[in-house]
């Protein structure tokens, strides 16, 4: 009788061991198949020969269609806002990339990207802003998706962070204060969306931002130097 019990216990131990091995294999396969997200920065960042970040998550992505590093899945399977990445470049400059998902002020889930007009900038539309600067050049770029198709939008860098009041973002950032309001003295990122509601723009200047002087981008309902403020994204621009 004792021998039968010992054999039964030994058999159960072998089965338990096999189950543990199978669970371990399943966990490894899940991680390899996109069950985890990994973010890392490349040396040159946007426009510098590398890539800013890469995610293994299979759902969602940034405004350029790449996977969002570290993002969490929304109810629709898209990844959520992931904030900012950046670093130094091989050329002695630096780069930064910030991603945001628009939501109205006061939403249950706070966001650095606010839409004041969901008819023109729908909730869950996405924005990516990049900055690259070295000793001679500053480049600011933007990519967006989820907007109205085939429509012109205005966009400028502003001096203060976004808030529930669209006016809180302050005026346009100007290289020479109180000078002309134009694309030479300011950072204009006007763009037109394609048939899928995606758009992009880039501005280049031979000057950089003052420390703490540029804090957001504002989307306007028309292109040019003015227009109604319809959305805002707080961006940690570097000087």
PDB file of C-alpha atoms in Angstrom:
ATOM      1  CA  UNK A   1       0.000   0.000   0.000  1.00  0.00           C
ATOM      2  CA  UNK A   2       2.829   2.362   0.910  1.00  0.00           C
ATOM      3  CA  UNK A   3       4.554   1.621  -2.427  1.00  0.00           C
ATOM      4  CA  UNK A   4       1.383   2.554  -4.356  1.00  0.00           C
ATOM      5  CA  UNK A   5       1.125   5.877  -2.517  1.00  0.00           C
ATOM      6  CA  UNK A   6       4.785   6.673  -3.200  1.00  0.00           C
ATOM      7  CA  UNK A   7       4.350   5.919  -6.900  1.00  0.00           C
ATOM      8  CA  UNK A   8       1.256   8.150  -7.064  1.00  0.00           C
ATOM      9  CA  UNK A   9       3.083  11.030  -5.364  1.00  0.00           C
ATOM     10  CA  UNK A  10       6.041  10.643  -7.717  1.00  0.00           C
ATOM     11  CA  UNK A  11       3.716  10.683 -10.748  1.00  0.00           C
ATOM     12  CA  UNK A  12       1.988  13.838  -9.527  1.00  0.00           C
ATOM     13  CA  UNK A  13       5.383  15.475  -9.013  1.00  0.00           C
ATOM     14  CA  UNK A  14       6.376  14.731 -12.599  1.00  0.00           C
ATOM     15  CA  UNK A  15       3.077  16.148 -13.886  1.00  0.00           C
ATOM     16  CA  UNK A  16       3.528  19.304 -11.768  1.00  0.00           C
ATOM     17  CA  UNK A  17       7.028  19.709 -13.129  1.00  0.00           C
ATOM     18  CA  UNK A  18       5.768  19.412 -16.708  1.00  0.00           C
ATOM     19  CA  UNK A  19       3.079  22.040 -16.016  1.00  0.00           C
ATOM     20  CA  UNK A  20       5.698  24.467 -14.658  1.00  0.00           C
ATOM     21  CA  UNK A  21       7.850  23.969 -17.761  1.00  0.00           C
ATOM     22  CA  UNK A  22       4.861  24.610 -20.034  1.00  0.00           C
ATOM     23  CA  UNK A  23       3.905  27.756 -18.131  1.00  0.00           C
ATOM     24  CA  UNK A  24       7.489  29.012 -18.415  1.00  0.00           C
ATOM     25  CA  UNK A  25       7.568  28.369 -22.164  1.00  0.00           C
ATOM     26  CA  UNK A  26       4.221  30.144 -22.599  1.00  0.00           C
ATOM     27  CA  UNK A  27       5.496  33.185 -20.706  1.00  0.00           C
ATOM     28  CA  UNK A  28       8.593  33.417 -22.906  1.00  0.00           C
ATOM     29  CA  UNK A  29       6.474  33.103 -26.068  1.00  0.00           C
ATOM     30  CA  UNK A  30       4.101  35.829 -24.854  1.00  0.00           C
ATOM     31  CA  UNK A  31       6.978  38.245 -24.222  1.00  0.00           C
ATOM     32  CA  UNK A  32       8.522  37.466 -27.597  1.00  0.00           C
ATOM     33  CA  UNK A  33       5.168  37.949 -29.333  1.00  0.00           C
ATOM     34  CA  UNK A  34       4.564  41.518 -28.158  1.00  0.00           C
ATOM     35  CA  UNK A  35       3.298  41.106 -24.613  1.00  0.00           C
ATOM     36  CA  UNK A  36       5.768  43.725 -23.342  1.00  0.00           C
ATOM     37  CA  UNK A  37       6.945  47.120 -24.551  1.00  0.00           C
ATOM     38  CA  UNK A  38      10.554  48.273 -24.592  1.00  0.00           C
ATOM     39  CA  UNK A  39      11.756  51.855 -25.203  1.00  0.00           C
ATOM     40  CA  UNK A  40      15.275  52.919 -26.054  1.00  0.00           C
ATOM     41  CA  UNK A  41      16.914  56.019 -27.536  1.00  0.00           C
ATOM     42  CA  UNK A  42      19.280  56.031 -30.477  1.00  0.00           C
ATOM     43  CA  UNK A  43      22.225  58.372 -30.564  1.00  0.00           C
ATOM     44  CA  UNK A  44      21.054  60.759 -33.245  1.00  0.00           C
ATOM     45  CA  UNK A  45      17.303  60.731 -32.774  1.00  0.00           C
ATOM     46  CA  UNK A  46      14.938  62.263 -35.330  1.00  0.00           C
ATOM     47  CA  UNK A  47      16.638  63.225 -38.557  1.00  0.00           C
ATOM     48  CA  UNK A  48      20.067  62.264 -37.291  1.00  0.00           C
ATOM     49  CA  UNK A  49      20.506  58.798 -38.745  1.00  0.00           C
ATOM     50  CA  UNK A  50      18.959  56.889 -35.874  1.00  0.00           C
ATOM     51  CA  UNK A  51      15.479  56.410 -34.491  1.00  0.00           C
ATOM     52  CA  UNK A  52      14.106  57.991 -31.374  1.00  0.00           C
ATOM     53  CA  UNK A  53      12.372  54.983 -29.877  1.00  0.00           C
ATOM     54  CA  UNK A  54      11.119  51.574 -30.757  1.00  0.00           C
ATOM     55  CA  UNK A  55       8.367  49.533 -29.150  1.00  0.00           C
ATOM     56  CA  UNK A  56       7.642  45.839 -29.414  1.00  0.00           C
ATOM     57  CA  UNK A  57       3.947  46.342 -28.691  1.00  0.00           C
ATOM     58  CA  UNK A  58       1.873  45.295 -31.661  1.00  0.00           C
ATOM     59  CA  UNK A  59      -1.056  47.682 -31.220  1.00  0.00           C
ATOM     60  CA  UNK A  60      -1.190  51.427 -31.756  1.00  0.00           C
ATOM     61  CA  UNK A  61       1.614  53.822 -32.507  1.00  0.00           C
ATOM     62  CA  UNK A  62       2.910  57.330 -32.668  1.00  0.00           C
ATOM     63  CA  UNK A  63       1.858  59.876 -35.251  1.00  0.00           C
ATOM     64  CA  UNK A  64       4.288  58.407 -37.764  1.00  0.00           C
ATOM     65  CA  UNK A  65       2.796  54.939 -37.452  1.00  0.00           C
ATOM     66  CA  UNK A  66       5.598  53.509 -35.271  1.00  0.00           C
ATOM     67  CA  UNK A  67       4.816  51.641 -32.098  1.00  0.00           C
ATOM     68  CA  UNK A  68       4.577  53.796 -29.000  1.00  0.00           C
ATOM     69  CA  UNK A  69       7.235  52.796 -26.454  1.00  0.00           C
ATOM     70  CA  UNK A  70       5.825  52.042 -23.050  1.00  0.00           C
ATOM     71  CA  UNK A  71       2.268  52.875 -24.076  1.00  0.00           C
ATOM     72  CA  UNK A  72      -0.719  51.120 -22.543  1.00  0.00           C
ATOM     73  CA  UNK A  73      -3.501  49.762 -24.708  1.00  0.00           C
ATOM     74  CA  UNK A  74      -6.706  51.798 -24.908  1.00  0.00           C
ATOM     75  CA  UNK A  75     -10.115  50.206 -25.218  1.00  0.00           C
ATOM     76  CA  UNK A  76      -9.874  50.429 -29.016  1.00  0.00           C
ATOM     77  CA  UNK A  77      -6.563  48.593 -29.071  1.00  0.00           C
ATOM     78  CA  UNK A  78      -4.487  51.721 -29.638  1.00  0.00           C
ATOM     79  CA  UNK A  79      -1.649  52.659 -27.328  1.00  0.00           C
ATOM     80  CA  UNK A  80      -2.045  55.626 -25.034  1.00  0.00           C
ATOM     81  CA  UNK A  81       0.038  58.738 -24.546  1.00  0.00           C
ATOM     82  CA  UNK A  82       3.660  57.968 -23.724  1.00  0.00           C
ATOM     83  CA  UNK A  83       5.191  61.356 -22.959  1.00  0.00           C
ATOM     84  CA  UNK A  84       8.703  62.341 -24.006  1.00  0.00           C
ATOM     85  CA  UNK A  85      11.997  60.740 -24.990  1.00  0.00           C
ATOM     86  CA  UNK A  86      15.244  62.435 -25.965  1.00  0.00           C
ATOM     87  CA  UNK A  87      18.989  62.641 -25.575  1.00  0.00           C
ATOM     88  CA  UNK A  88      22.300  63.819 -26.994  1.00  0.00           C
ATOM     89  CA  UNK A  89      23.289  63.337 -30.626  1.00  0.00           C
ATOM     90  CA  UNK A  90      26.601  62.223 -32.096  1.00  0.00           C
ATOM     91  CA  UNK A  91      27.003  65.637 -33.709  1.00  0.00           C
ATOM     92  CA  UNK A  92      27.068  67.390 -30.348  1.00  0.00           C
ATOM     93  CA  UNK A  93      23.450  68.561 -30.363  1.00  0.00           C
ATOM     94  CA  UNK A  94      20.342  67.060 -28.819  1.00  0.00           C
ATOM     95  CA  UNK A  95      16.947  65.725 -29.819  1.00  0.00           C
ATOM     96  CA  UNK A  96      13.542  65.385 -28.217  1.00  0.00           C
ATOM     97  CA  UNK A  97      10.261  63.722 -29.150  1.00  0.00           C
ATOM     98  CA  UNK A  98       6.933  64.154 -27.368  1.00  0.00           C
ATOM     99  CA  UNK A  99       3.720  62.265 -28.136  1.00  0.00           C
ATOM    100  CA  UNK A 100       0.188  63.130 -27.074  1.00  0.00           C
ATOM    101  CA  UNK A 101      -3.418  61.998 -27.413  1.00  0.00           C
ATOM    102  CA  UNK A 102      -5.967  64.821 -27.499  1.00  0.00           C
ATOM    103  CA  UNK A 103      -8.795  64.975 -24.979  1.00  0.00           C
ATOM    104  CA  UNK A 104     -11.071  67.816 -23.829  1.00  0.00           C
ATOM    105  CA  UNK A 105     -10.104  69.787 -20.706  1.00  0.00           C
ATOM    106  CA  UNK A 106     -11.355  68.131 -17.536  1.00  0.00           C
ATOM    107  CA  UNK A 107     -11.412  64.628 -19.006  1.00  0.00           C
ATOM    108  CA  UNK A 108     -11.236  61.664 -16.633  1.00  0.00           C
ATOM    109  CA  UNK A 109      -7.759  60.804 -17.938  1.00  0.00           C
ATOM    110  CA  UNK A 110      -5.557  63.955 -17.897  1.00  0.00           C
ATOM    111  CA  UNK A 111      -3.540  64.714 -21.013  1.00  0.00           C
ATOM    112  CA  UNK A 112      -0.874  67.196 -22.091  1.00  0.00           C
ATOM    113  CA  UNK A 113      -2.789  67.449 -25.394  1.00  0.00           C
ATOM    114  CA  UNK A 114      -6.060  69.384 -25.112  1.00  0.00           C
ATOM    115  CA  UNK A 115      -8.730  69.875 -27.765  1.00  0.00           C
ATOM    116  CA  UNK A 116     -10.974  72.906 -27.435  1.00  0.00           C
ATOM    117  CA  UNK A 117     -13.004  72.051 -30.550  1.00  0.00           C
ATOM    118  CA  UNK A 118     -13.696  68.335 -30.969  1.00  0.00           C
ATOM    119  CA  UNK A 119     -15.341  69.029 -34.323  1.00  0.00           C
ATOM    120  CA  UNK A 120     -11.958  70.078 -35.772  1.00  0.00           C
ATOM    121  CA  UNK A 121      -9.575  68.168 -33.481  1.00  0.00           C
ATOM    122  CA  UNK A 122     -11.449  65.049 -32.345  1.00  0.00           C
ATOM    123  CA  UNK A 123     -10.755  63.439 -29.003  1.00  0.00           C
ATOM    124  CA  UNK A 124      -8.227  60.593 -29.451  1.00  0.00           C
ATOM    125  CA  UNK A 125      -6.493  62.400 -32.349  1.00  0.00           C
ATOM    126  CA  UNK A 126      -2.735  62.086 -31.955  1.00  0.00           C
ATOM    127  CA  UNK A 127       0.207  64.446 -32.181  1.00  0.00           C
ATOM    128  CA  UNK A 128       3.969  64.017 -32.231  1.00  0.00           C
ATOM    129  CA  UNK A 129       6.384  66.942 -31.889  1.00  0.00           C
ATOM    130  CA  UNK A 130      10.131  66.596 -32.422  1.00  0.00           C
ATOM    131  CA  UNK A 131      13.011  68.981 -31.846  1.00  0.00           C
ATOM    132  CA  UNK A 132      16.591  68.644 -33.019  1.00  0.00           C
ATOM    133  CA  UNK A 133      19.211  71.291 -32.339  1.00  0.00           C
ATOM    134  CA  UNK A 134      22.953  71.658 -32.796  1.00  0.00           C
ATOM    135  CA  UNK A 135      25.345  74.594 -32.945  1.00  0.00           C
ATOM    136  CA  UNK A 136      23.871  76.023 -36.136  1.00  0.00           C
ATOM    137  CA  UNK A 137      20.329  74.726 -36.622  1.00  0.00           C
ATOM    138  CA  UNK A 138      17.079  74.131 -34.764  1.00  0.00           C
ATOM    139  CA  UNK A 139      14.458  71.896 -36.381  1.00  0.00           C
ATOM    140  CA  UNK A 140      10.951  71.507 -35.003  1.00  0.00           C
ATOM    141  CA  UNK A 141       8.641  68.990 -36.651  1.00  0.00           C
ATOM    142  CA  UNK A 142       5.148  67.696 -36.086  1.00  0.00           C
ATOM    143  CA  UNK A 143       3.052  64.765 -37.268  1.00  0.00           C
ATOM    144  CA  UNK A 144      -0.634  64.315 -36.550  1.00  0.00           C
ATOM    145  CA  UNK A 145      -3.372  61.821 -37.293  1.00  0.00           C
ATOM    146  CA  UNK A 146      -7.057  61.501 -36.548  1.00  0.00           C
ATOM    147  CA  UNK A 147      -7.945  65.015 -37.757  1.00  0.00           C
ATOM    148  CA  UNK A 148     -10.449  66.015 -40.424  1.00  0.00           C
ATOM    149  CA  UNK A 149      -9.373  64.902 -43.890  1.00  0.00           C
ATOM    150  CA  UNK A 150      -8.235  67.336 -46.577  1.00  0.00           C
ATOM    151  CA  UNK A 151      -8.236  70.376 -44.313  1.00  0.00           C
ATOM    152  CA  UNK A 152      -5.751  73.177 -43.676  1.00  0.00           C
ATOM    153  CA  UNK A 153      -4.660  73.866 -40.081  1.00  0.00           C
ATOM    154  CA  UNK A 154      -2.368  76.479 -38.582  1.00  0.00           C
ATOM    155  CA  UNK A 155       0.153  75.713 -35.833  1.00  0.00           C
ATOM    156  CA  UNK A 156       2.728  77.741 -33.912  1.00  0.00           C
ATOM    157  CA  UNK A 157       5.061  77.322 -30.941  1.00  0.00           C
ATOM    158  CA  UNK A 158       3.759  79.284 -27.921  1.00  0.00           C
ATOM    159  CA  UNK A 159       5.359  80.552 -24.733  1.00  0.00           C
ATOM    160  CA  UNK A 160       3.381  78.838 -21.945  1.00  0.00           C
ATOM    161  CA  UNK A 161       1.902  75.404 -21.143  1.00  0.00           C
ATOM    162  CA  UNK A 162      -1.636  74.418 -22.096  1.00  0.00           C
ATOM    163  CA  UNK A 163      -4.588  74.750 -19.730  1.00  0.00           C
ATOM    164  CA  UNK A 164      -8.384  74.663 -19.850  1.00  0.00           C
ATOM    165  CA  UNK A 165      -8.389  78.281 -21.053  1.00  0.00           C
ATOM    166  CA  UNK A 166      -6.894  78.375 -24.576  1.00  0.00           C
ATOM    167  CA  UNK A 167      -5.363  81.795 -23.828  1.00  0.00           C
ATOM    168  CA  UNK A 168      -3.187  80.259 -21.089  1.00  0.00           C
ATOM    169  CA  UNK A 169      -0.600  79.155 -23.667  1.00  0.00           C
ATOM    170  CA  UNK A 170       0.402  82.788 -24.149  1.00  0.00           C
ATOM    171  CA  UNK A 171       1.538  84.398 -27.407  1.00  0.00           C
ATOM    172  CA  UNK A 172       3.674  82.971 -30.199  1.00  0.00           C
ATOM    173  CA  UNK A 173       7.278  82.348 -29.276  1.00  0.00           C
ATOM    174  CA  UNK A 174       9.407  85.014 -30.973  1.00  0.00           C
ATOM    175  CA  UNK A 175      13.149  84.972 -31.489  1.00  0.00           C
ATOM    176  CA  UNK A 176      13.214  88.764 -31.381  1.00  0.00           C
ATOM    177  CA  UNK A 177      10.526  89.899 -28.973  1.00  0.00           C
ATOM    178  CA  UNK A 178       8.002  92.418 -30.267  1.00  0.00           C
ATOM    179  CA  UNK A 179       9.378  92.079 -33.763  1.00  0.00           C
ATOM    180  CA  UNK A 180       7.515  90.817 -36.822  1.00  0.00           C
ATOM    181  CA  UNK A 181       5.022  87.946 -36.547  1.00  0.00           C
ATOM    182  CA  UNK A 182       6.193  85.746 -39.419  1.00  0.00           C
ATOM    183  CA  UNK A 183       7.776  82.326 -40.059  1.00  0.00           C
ATOM    184  CA  UNK A 184      11.278  83.841 -39.858  1.00  0.00           C
ATOM    185  CA  UNK A 185      10.912  85.247 -36.331  1.00  0.00           C
ATOM    186  CA  UNK A 186       8.495  82.564 -35.061  1.00  0.00           C
ATOM    187  CA  UNK A 187       8.043  78.807 -35.429  1.00  0.00           C
ATOM    188  CA  UNK A 188       5.187  78.162 -37.823  1.00  0.00           C
ATOM    189  CA  UNK A 189       4.063  74.589 -38.472  1.00  0.00           C
ATOM    190  CA  UNK A 190       1.046  75.079 -40.728  1.00  0.00           C
ATOM    191  CA  UNK A 191      -0.032  71.854 -42.431  1.00  0.00           C
ATOM    192  CA  UNK A 192      -2.768  70.281 -44.520  1.00  0.00           C
ATOM    193  CA  UNK A 193      -4.173  66.844 -43.792  1.00  0.00           C
ATOM    194  CA  UNK A 194      -4.476  64.092 -46.363  1.00  0.00           C
ATOM    195  CA  UNK A 195      -7.586  62.045 -47.104  1.00  0.00           C
ATOM    196  CA  UNK A 196      -6.913  59.989 -43.972  1.00  0.00           C
ATOM    197  CA  UNK A 197      -6.715  62.994 -41.638  1.00  0.00           C
ATOM    198  CA  UNK A 198      -2.920  62.849 -41.239  1.00  0.00           C
ATOM    199  CA  UNK A 199      -0.606  65.830 -41.590  1.00  0.00           C
ATOM    200  CA  UNK A 200       2.991  66.884 -41.017  1.00  0.00           C
ATOM    201  CA  UNK A 201       5.198  69.988 -41.044  1.00  0.00           C
ATOM    202  CA  UNK A 202       8.721  71.080 -40.167  1.00  0.00           C
ATOM    203  CA  UNK A 203      10.333  74.451 -39.455  1.00  0.00           C
ATOM    204  CA  UNK A 204      14.085  75.184 -39.508  1.00  0.00           C
ATOM    205  CA  UNK A 205      15.865  78.165 -37.985  1.00  0.00           C
ATOM    206  CA  UNK A 206      19.428  79.268 -37.381  1.00  0.00           C
ATOM    207  CA  UNK A 207      18.530  80.241 -33.799  1.00  0.00           C
ATOM    208  CA  UNK A 208      17.462  78.283 -30.726  1.00  0.00           C
ATOM    209  CA  UNK A 209      14.875  78.755 -27.991  1.00  0.00           C
ATOM    210  CA  UNK A 210      15.571  80.773 -24.861  1.00  0.00           C
ATOM    211  CA  UNK A 211      15.638  78.693 -21.696  1.00  0.00           C
ATOM    212  CA  UNK A 212      12.024  78.054 -20.671  1.00  0.00           C
ATOM    213  CA  UNK A 213      10.704  80.387 -23.346  1.00  0.00           C
ATOM    214  CA  UNK A 214       8.891  77.794 -25.528  1.00  0.00           C
ATOM    215  CA  UNK A 215       6.404  75.535 -23.767  1.00  0.00           C
ATOM    216  CA  UNK A 216       3.653  74.401 -26.164  1.00  0.00           C
ATOM    217  CA  UNK A 217       2.224  74.255 -29.663  1.00  0.00           C
ATOM    218  CA  UNK A 218      -1.203  75.617 -30.531  1.00  0.00           C
ATOM    219  CA  UNK A 219      -3.312  74.360 -33.455  1.00  0.00           C
ATOM    220  CA  UNK A 220      -5.430  77.052 -35.117  1.00  0.00           C
ATOM    221  CA  UNK A 221      -8.475  76.711 -37.323  1.00  0.00           C
ATOM    222  CA  UNK A 222      -6.806  78.679 -40.145  1.00  0.00           C
ATOM    223  CA  UNK A 223      -3.270  79.025 -41.444  1.00  0.00           C
ATOM    224  CA  UNK A 224      -1.196  82.160 -41.095  1.00  0.00           C
ATOM    225  CA  UNK A 225      -0.390  84.347 -38.127  1.00  0.00           C
ATOM    226  CA  UNK A 226      -3.676  84.131 -36.249  1.00  0.00           C
ATOM    227  CA  UNK A 227      -6.890  82.160 -35.961  1.00  0.00           C
ATOM    228  CA  UNK A 228      -9.046  80.481 -33.340  1.00  0.00           C
ATOM    229  CA  UNK A 229      -7.168  78.263 -30.884  1.00  0.00           C
ATOM    230  CA  UNK A 230      -8.680  74.807 -31.317  1.00  0.00           C
ATOM    231  CA  UNK A 231      -6.100  72.553 -29.612  1.00  0.00           C
ATOM    232  CA  UNK A 232      -2.915  72.751 -27.545  1.00  0.00           C
ATOM    233  CA  UNK A 233      -0.065  70.376 -26.690  1.00  0.00           C
ATOM    234  CA  UNK A 234       2.382  71.086 -23.855  1.00  0.00           C
ATOM    235  CA  UNK A 235       5.903  70.333 -25.121  1.00  0.00           C
ATOM    236  CA  UNK A 236       9.125  70.492 -23.061  1.00  0.00           C
ATOM    237  CA  UNK A 237      11.227  72.288 -25.672  1.00  0.00           C
ATOM    238  CA  UNK A 238      14.924  72.564 -24.848  1.00  0.00           C
ATOM    239  CA  UNK A 239      17.040  75.678 -25.228  1.00  0.00           C
TER     240      UNK A 239
END
